[in-house]
Coordinates of C-alpha atoms and ligand atoms in Angstrom, one line a residue:
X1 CA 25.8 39.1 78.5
X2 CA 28.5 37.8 76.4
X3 CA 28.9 34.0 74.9
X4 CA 31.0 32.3 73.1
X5 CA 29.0 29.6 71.6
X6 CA 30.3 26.2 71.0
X7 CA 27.6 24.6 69.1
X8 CA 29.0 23.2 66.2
X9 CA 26.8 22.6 62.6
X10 CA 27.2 18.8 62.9
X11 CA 25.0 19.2 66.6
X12 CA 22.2 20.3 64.5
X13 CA 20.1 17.4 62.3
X14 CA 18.2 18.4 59.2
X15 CA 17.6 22.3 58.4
X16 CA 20.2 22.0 55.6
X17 CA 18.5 25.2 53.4
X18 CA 18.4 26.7 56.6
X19 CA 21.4 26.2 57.2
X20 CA 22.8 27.2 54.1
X21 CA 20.6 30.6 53.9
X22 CA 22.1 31.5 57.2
X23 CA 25.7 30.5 55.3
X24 CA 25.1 33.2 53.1
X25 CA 23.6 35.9 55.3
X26 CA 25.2 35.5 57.9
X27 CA 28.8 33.3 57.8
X28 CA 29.7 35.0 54.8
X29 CA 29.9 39.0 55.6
X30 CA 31.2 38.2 58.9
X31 CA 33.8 35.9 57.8
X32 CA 34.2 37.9 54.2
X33 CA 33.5 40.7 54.7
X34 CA 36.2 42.3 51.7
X35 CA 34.1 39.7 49.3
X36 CA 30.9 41.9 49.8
X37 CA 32.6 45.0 49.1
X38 CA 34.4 43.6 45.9
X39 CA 31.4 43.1 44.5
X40 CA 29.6 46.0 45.6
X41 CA 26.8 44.9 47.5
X42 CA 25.9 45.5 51.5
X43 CA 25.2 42.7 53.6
X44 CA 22.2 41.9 55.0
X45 CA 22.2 43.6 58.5
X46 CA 19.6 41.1 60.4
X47 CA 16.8 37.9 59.5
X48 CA 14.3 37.0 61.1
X49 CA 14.4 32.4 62.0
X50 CA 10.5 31.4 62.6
X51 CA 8.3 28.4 62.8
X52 CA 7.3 26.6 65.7
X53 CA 8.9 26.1 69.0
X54 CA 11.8 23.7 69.7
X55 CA 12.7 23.5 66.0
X56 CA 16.2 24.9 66.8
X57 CA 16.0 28.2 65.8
X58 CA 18.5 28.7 69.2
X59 CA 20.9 26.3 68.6
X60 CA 20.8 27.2 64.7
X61 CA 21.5 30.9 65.3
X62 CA 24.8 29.5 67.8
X63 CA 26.1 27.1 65.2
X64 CA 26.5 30.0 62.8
X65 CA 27.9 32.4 65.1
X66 CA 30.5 29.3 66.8
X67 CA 31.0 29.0 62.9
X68 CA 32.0 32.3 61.9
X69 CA 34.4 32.5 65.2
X70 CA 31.2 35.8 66.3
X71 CA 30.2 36.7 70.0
X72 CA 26.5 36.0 70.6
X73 CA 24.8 38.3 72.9
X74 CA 21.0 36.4 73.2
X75 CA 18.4 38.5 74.8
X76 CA 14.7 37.4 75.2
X77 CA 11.9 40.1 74.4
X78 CA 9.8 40.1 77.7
X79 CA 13.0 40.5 79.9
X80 CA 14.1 43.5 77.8
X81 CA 10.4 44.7 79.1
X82 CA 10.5 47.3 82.2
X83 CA 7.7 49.8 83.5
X84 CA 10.5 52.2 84.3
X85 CA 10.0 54.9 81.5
X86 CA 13.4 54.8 79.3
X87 CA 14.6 51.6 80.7
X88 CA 14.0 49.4 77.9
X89 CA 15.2 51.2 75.5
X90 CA 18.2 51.6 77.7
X91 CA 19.1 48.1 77.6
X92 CA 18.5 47.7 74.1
X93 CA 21.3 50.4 73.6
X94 CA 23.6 48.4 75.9
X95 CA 22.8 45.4 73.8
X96 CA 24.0 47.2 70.5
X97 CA 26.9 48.8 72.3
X98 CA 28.3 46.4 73.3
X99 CA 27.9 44.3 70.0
X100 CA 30.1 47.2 68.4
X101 CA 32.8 46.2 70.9
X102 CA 33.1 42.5 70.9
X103 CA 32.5 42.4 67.1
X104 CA 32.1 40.3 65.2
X105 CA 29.0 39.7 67.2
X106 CA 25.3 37.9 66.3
X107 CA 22.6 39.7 68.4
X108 CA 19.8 37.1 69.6
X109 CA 16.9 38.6 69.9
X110 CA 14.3 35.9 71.2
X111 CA 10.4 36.2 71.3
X112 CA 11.0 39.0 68.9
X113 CA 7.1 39.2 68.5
X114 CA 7.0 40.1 72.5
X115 CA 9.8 42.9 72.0
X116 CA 8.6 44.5 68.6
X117 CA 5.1 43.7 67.8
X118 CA 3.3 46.5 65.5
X119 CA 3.3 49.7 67.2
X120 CA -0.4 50.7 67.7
X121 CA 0.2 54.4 66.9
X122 CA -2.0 55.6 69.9
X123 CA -1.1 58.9 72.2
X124 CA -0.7 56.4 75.3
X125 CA 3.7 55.9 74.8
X126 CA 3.7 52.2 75.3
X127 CA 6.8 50.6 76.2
X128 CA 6.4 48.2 73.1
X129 CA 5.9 51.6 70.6
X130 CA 9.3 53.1 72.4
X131 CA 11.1 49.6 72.1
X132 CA 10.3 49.6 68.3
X133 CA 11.5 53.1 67.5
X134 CA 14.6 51.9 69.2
X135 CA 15.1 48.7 67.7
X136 CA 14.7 51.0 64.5
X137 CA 17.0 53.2 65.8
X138 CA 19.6 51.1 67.0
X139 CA 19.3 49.0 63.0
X140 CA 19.4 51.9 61.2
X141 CA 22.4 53.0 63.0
X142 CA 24.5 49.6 61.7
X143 CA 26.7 51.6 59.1
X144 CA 29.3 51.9 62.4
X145 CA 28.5 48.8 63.3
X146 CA 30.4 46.6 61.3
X147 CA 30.8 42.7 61.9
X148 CA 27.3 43.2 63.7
X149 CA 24.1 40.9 62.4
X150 CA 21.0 40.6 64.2
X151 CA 19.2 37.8 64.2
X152 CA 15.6 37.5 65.3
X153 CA 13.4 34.8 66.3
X154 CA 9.5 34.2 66.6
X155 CA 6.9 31.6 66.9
X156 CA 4.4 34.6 66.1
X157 CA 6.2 36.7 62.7
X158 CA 2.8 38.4 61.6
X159 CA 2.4 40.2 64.6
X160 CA 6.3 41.7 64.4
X161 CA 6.4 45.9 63.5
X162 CA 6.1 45.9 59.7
X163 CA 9.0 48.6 59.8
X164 CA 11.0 45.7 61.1
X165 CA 10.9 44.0 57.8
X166 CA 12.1 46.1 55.3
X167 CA 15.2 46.6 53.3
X168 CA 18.1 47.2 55.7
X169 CA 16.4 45.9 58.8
X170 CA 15.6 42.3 59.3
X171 CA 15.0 41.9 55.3
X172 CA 15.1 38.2 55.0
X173 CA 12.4 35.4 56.6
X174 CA 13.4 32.0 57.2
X175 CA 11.2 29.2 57.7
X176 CA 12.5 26.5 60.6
X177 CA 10.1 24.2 60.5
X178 CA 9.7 20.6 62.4
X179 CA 11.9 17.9 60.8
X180 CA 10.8 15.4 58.0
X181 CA 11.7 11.6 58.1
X182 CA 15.5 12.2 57.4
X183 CA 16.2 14.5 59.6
X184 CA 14.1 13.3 62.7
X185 CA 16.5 10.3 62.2
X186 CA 20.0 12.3 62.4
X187 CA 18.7 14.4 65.0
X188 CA 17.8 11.0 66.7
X189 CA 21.6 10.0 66.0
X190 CA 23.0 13.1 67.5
X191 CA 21.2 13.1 71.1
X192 CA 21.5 9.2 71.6
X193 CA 25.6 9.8 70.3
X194 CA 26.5 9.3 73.7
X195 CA 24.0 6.6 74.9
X196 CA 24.5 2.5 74.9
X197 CA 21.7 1.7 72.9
X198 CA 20.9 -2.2 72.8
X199 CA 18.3 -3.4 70.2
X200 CA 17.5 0.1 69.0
X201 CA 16.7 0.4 64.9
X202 CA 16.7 4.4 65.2
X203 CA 15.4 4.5 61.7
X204 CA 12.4 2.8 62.6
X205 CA 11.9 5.4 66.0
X206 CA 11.9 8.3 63.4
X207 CA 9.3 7.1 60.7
X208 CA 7.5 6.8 63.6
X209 CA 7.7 10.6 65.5
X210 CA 5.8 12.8 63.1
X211 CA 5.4 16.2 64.3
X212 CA 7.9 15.5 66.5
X213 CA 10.4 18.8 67.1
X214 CA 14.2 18.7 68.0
X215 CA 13.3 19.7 71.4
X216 CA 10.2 16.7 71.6
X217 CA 13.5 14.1 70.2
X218 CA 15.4 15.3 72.9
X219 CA 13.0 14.8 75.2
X220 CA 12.0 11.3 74.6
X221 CA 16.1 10.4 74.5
X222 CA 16.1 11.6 78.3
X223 CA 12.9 9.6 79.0
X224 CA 14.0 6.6 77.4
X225 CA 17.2 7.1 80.0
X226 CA 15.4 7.9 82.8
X227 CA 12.9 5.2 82.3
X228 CA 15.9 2.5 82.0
X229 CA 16.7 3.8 84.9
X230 CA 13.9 3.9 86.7
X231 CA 13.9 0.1 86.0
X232 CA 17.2 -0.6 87.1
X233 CA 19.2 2.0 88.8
X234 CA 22.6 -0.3 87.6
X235 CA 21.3 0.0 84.2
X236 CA 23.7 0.1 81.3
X237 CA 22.0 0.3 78.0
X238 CA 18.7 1.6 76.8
X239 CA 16.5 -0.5 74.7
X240 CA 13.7 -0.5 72.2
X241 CA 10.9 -1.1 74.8
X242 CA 12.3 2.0 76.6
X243 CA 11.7 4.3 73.6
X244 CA 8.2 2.6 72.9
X245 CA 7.6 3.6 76.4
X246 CA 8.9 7.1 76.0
X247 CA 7.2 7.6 72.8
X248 CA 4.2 7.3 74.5
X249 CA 5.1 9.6 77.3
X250 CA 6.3 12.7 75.6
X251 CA 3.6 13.8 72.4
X252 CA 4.9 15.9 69.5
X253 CA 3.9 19.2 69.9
X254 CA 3.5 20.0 66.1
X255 CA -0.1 19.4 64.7
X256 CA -1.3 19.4 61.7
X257 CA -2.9 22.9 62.9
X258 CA 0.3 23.8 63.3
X259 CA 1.4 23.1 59.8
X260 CA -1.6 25.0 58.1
X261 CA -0.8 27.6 60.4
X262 CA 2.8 28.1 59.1
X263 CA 2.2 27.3 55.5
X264 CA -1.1 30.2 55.5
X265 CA 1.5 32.6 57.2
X266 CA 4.4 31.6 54.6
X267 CA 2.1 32.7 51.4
X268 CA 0.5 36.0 53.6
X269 CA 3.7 37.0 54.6
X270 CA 5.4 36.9 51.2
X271 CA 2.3 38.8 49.5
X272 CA 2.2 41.1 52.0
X273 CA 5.5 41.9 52.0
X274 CA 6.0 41.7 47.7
X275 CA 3.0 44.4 47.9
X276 CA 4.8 46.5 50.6
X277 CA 8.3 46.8 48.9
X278 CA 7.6 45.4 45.3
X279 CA 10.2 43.4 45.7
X280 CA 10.9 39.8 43.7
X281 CA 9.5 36.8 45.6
X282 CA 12.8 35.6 44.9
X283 CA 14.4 38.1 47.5
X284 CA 12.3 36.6 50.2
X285 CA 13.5 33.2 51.5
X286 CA 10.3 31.5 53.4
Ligands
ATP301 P1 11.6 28.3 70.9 O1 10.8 28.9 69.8 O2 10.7 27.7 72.0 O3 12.6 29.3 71.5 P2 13.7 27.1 69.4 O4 13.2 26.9 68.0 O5 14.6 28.2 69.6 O6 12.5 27.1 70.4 P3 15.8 25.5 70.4 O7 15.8 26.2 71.8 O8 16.9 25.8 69.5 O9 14.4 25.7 69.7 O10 15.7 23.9 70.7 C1 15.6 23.3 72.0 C2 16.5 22.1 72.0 O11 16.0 21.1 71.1 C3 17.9 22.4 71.5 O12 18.8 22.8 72.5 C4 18.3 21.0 71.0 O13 18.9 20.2 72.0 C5 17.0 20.4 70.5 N1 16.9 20.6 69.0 C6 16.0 21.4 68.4 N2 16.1 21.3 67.1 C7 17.2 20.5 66.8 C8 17.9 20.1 65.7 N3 17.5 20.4 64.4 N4 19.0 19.2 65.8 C9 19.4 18.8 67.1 N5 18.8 19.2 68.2 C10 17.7 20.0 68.1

């Protein structure tokens, strides 16, 4: 269950304050760990990366553990999931375990929302309730385990364990939202590095693909391909009239539903969580 990523920061276009957040939190104590003690402060033990699908929450949460030389153990919520009594929370334990031993490790945890969501407090000993007191458990347990950071990630944050959020568990909320102008274009640049383009003004592509995610600019890059070579099975180079085409094929999946949606949860999250722990708005990174 052990990777070593390669995914390097310049593989990932835009999310530079993401990018930079995740520096701090989580480069930094891994790779500096004597700085934080210098100066008397305890690093941040886990954060949670949301926002919509296919922004690159994954492949941000590799760069920064290829980055600070860490093992990544990536587990999705659902497959942690098992109708055996104690066999969640089983694996869960492994997970940590074996984070102590390869560290300096970055623990994924995918779908977070599907492994933790609020425990409902009832008599009936869900698997969800018994994955939560673990996950509690397991986080509150980090003193020992040094050069270990958790990092979560959600499409769904308001529905995580509140418990989860506060100081000394996942204390800090990124935003990874879908890429402006600027960044659809370099993302652009780094999936079509590797393609002969012919008659392709990229710039122009991007102003065009709002609401387009990482994973939707991926995907029209392969159509364009395939298309190209659905034309020509010889065919050597990729053209404008192929993206056109491709554009047309693969939608963007982000709406501008999807952006009220995010922006609502940004300001309810940060209330709700100022009121819980009467902490500075400042603290919070949404
Ligand atoms: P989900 O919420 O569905 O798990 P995610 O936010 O974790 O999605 P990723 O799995 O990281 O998204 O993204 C899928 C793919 O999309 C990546 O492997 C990458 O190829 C491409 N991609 C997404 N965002 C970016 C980006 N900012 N720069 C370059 N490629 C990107």
């Amino acid at each position: 269950m052990v990777e070593i990523p390669k995914t390097k920061w310049d593989q990932v276009g835009g999310l530079d304050e993401v990018k930079q957040k995740l520096k701090e939190t989580v480069e930094w104590p891994l790779t500096n760990p004597q700085g934080f003690e210098r100066l008397g402060i305890t690093p941040p033990r886990g954060m949670v990366l949301y926002g919509p699908p296919g922004t690159g929450k994954t492949l941000i949460a590799k760069a920064v553990a290829t980055e600070s030389s860490a093992n990544f153990i990536a587990i999705k919520g659902p497959e942690v999931m098992s109708k055996w009594v104690g066999e969640s929370e089983k694996k869960l334990r492994e997970v940590f375990r074996k984070a102590k031993q390869v560290s300096p490790c970055i623990i994924f945890l995918d779908e977070l929302d599907a492994l933790a969501p609020a425990r409902t407090g009832g008599s009936e000993n869900k698997v969800s309730d018994r994955l939560v007191d673990q996950l509690l458990t397991s986080m509150d347990g980090l003193e020992n385990l040094e050069g270990v950071i958790i990092i979560g990630a959600t499409n769904r944050p308001e529905i995580i364990d509140p418990a989860l959020l506060r100081p000394g568990r996942f204390d800090r909320m990124l935003l990874v939202n879908e890429p402006d102008e600027e960044a659809r274009k370099m993302i652009l640049k780094i999936h079509t590095r590797d393609m002969p383009l012919k008659k392709v003004n990229l710039d122009k592509i991007a102003s065009k693909m709002v609401g387009y995610t990482g994973a939707d600019i991926e995907g029209v890059v392969r159509e364009a391909a395939i298309l190209a070579l659905r034309e020509n099975d010889e065919a050597k180079e990729v053209t404008s009239k192929h993206f056109d085409a491709a554009l047309e094929e693969v939608t963007p999946s982000v709406t501008e539903d999807t952006v009220k949606y995010y922006a609502e949860l940004g300001k309810k999250l940060r209330s709700r969580t100022v009121r819980k722990k009467k902490r500075s708005e400042d603290d919070l990174y949404m």
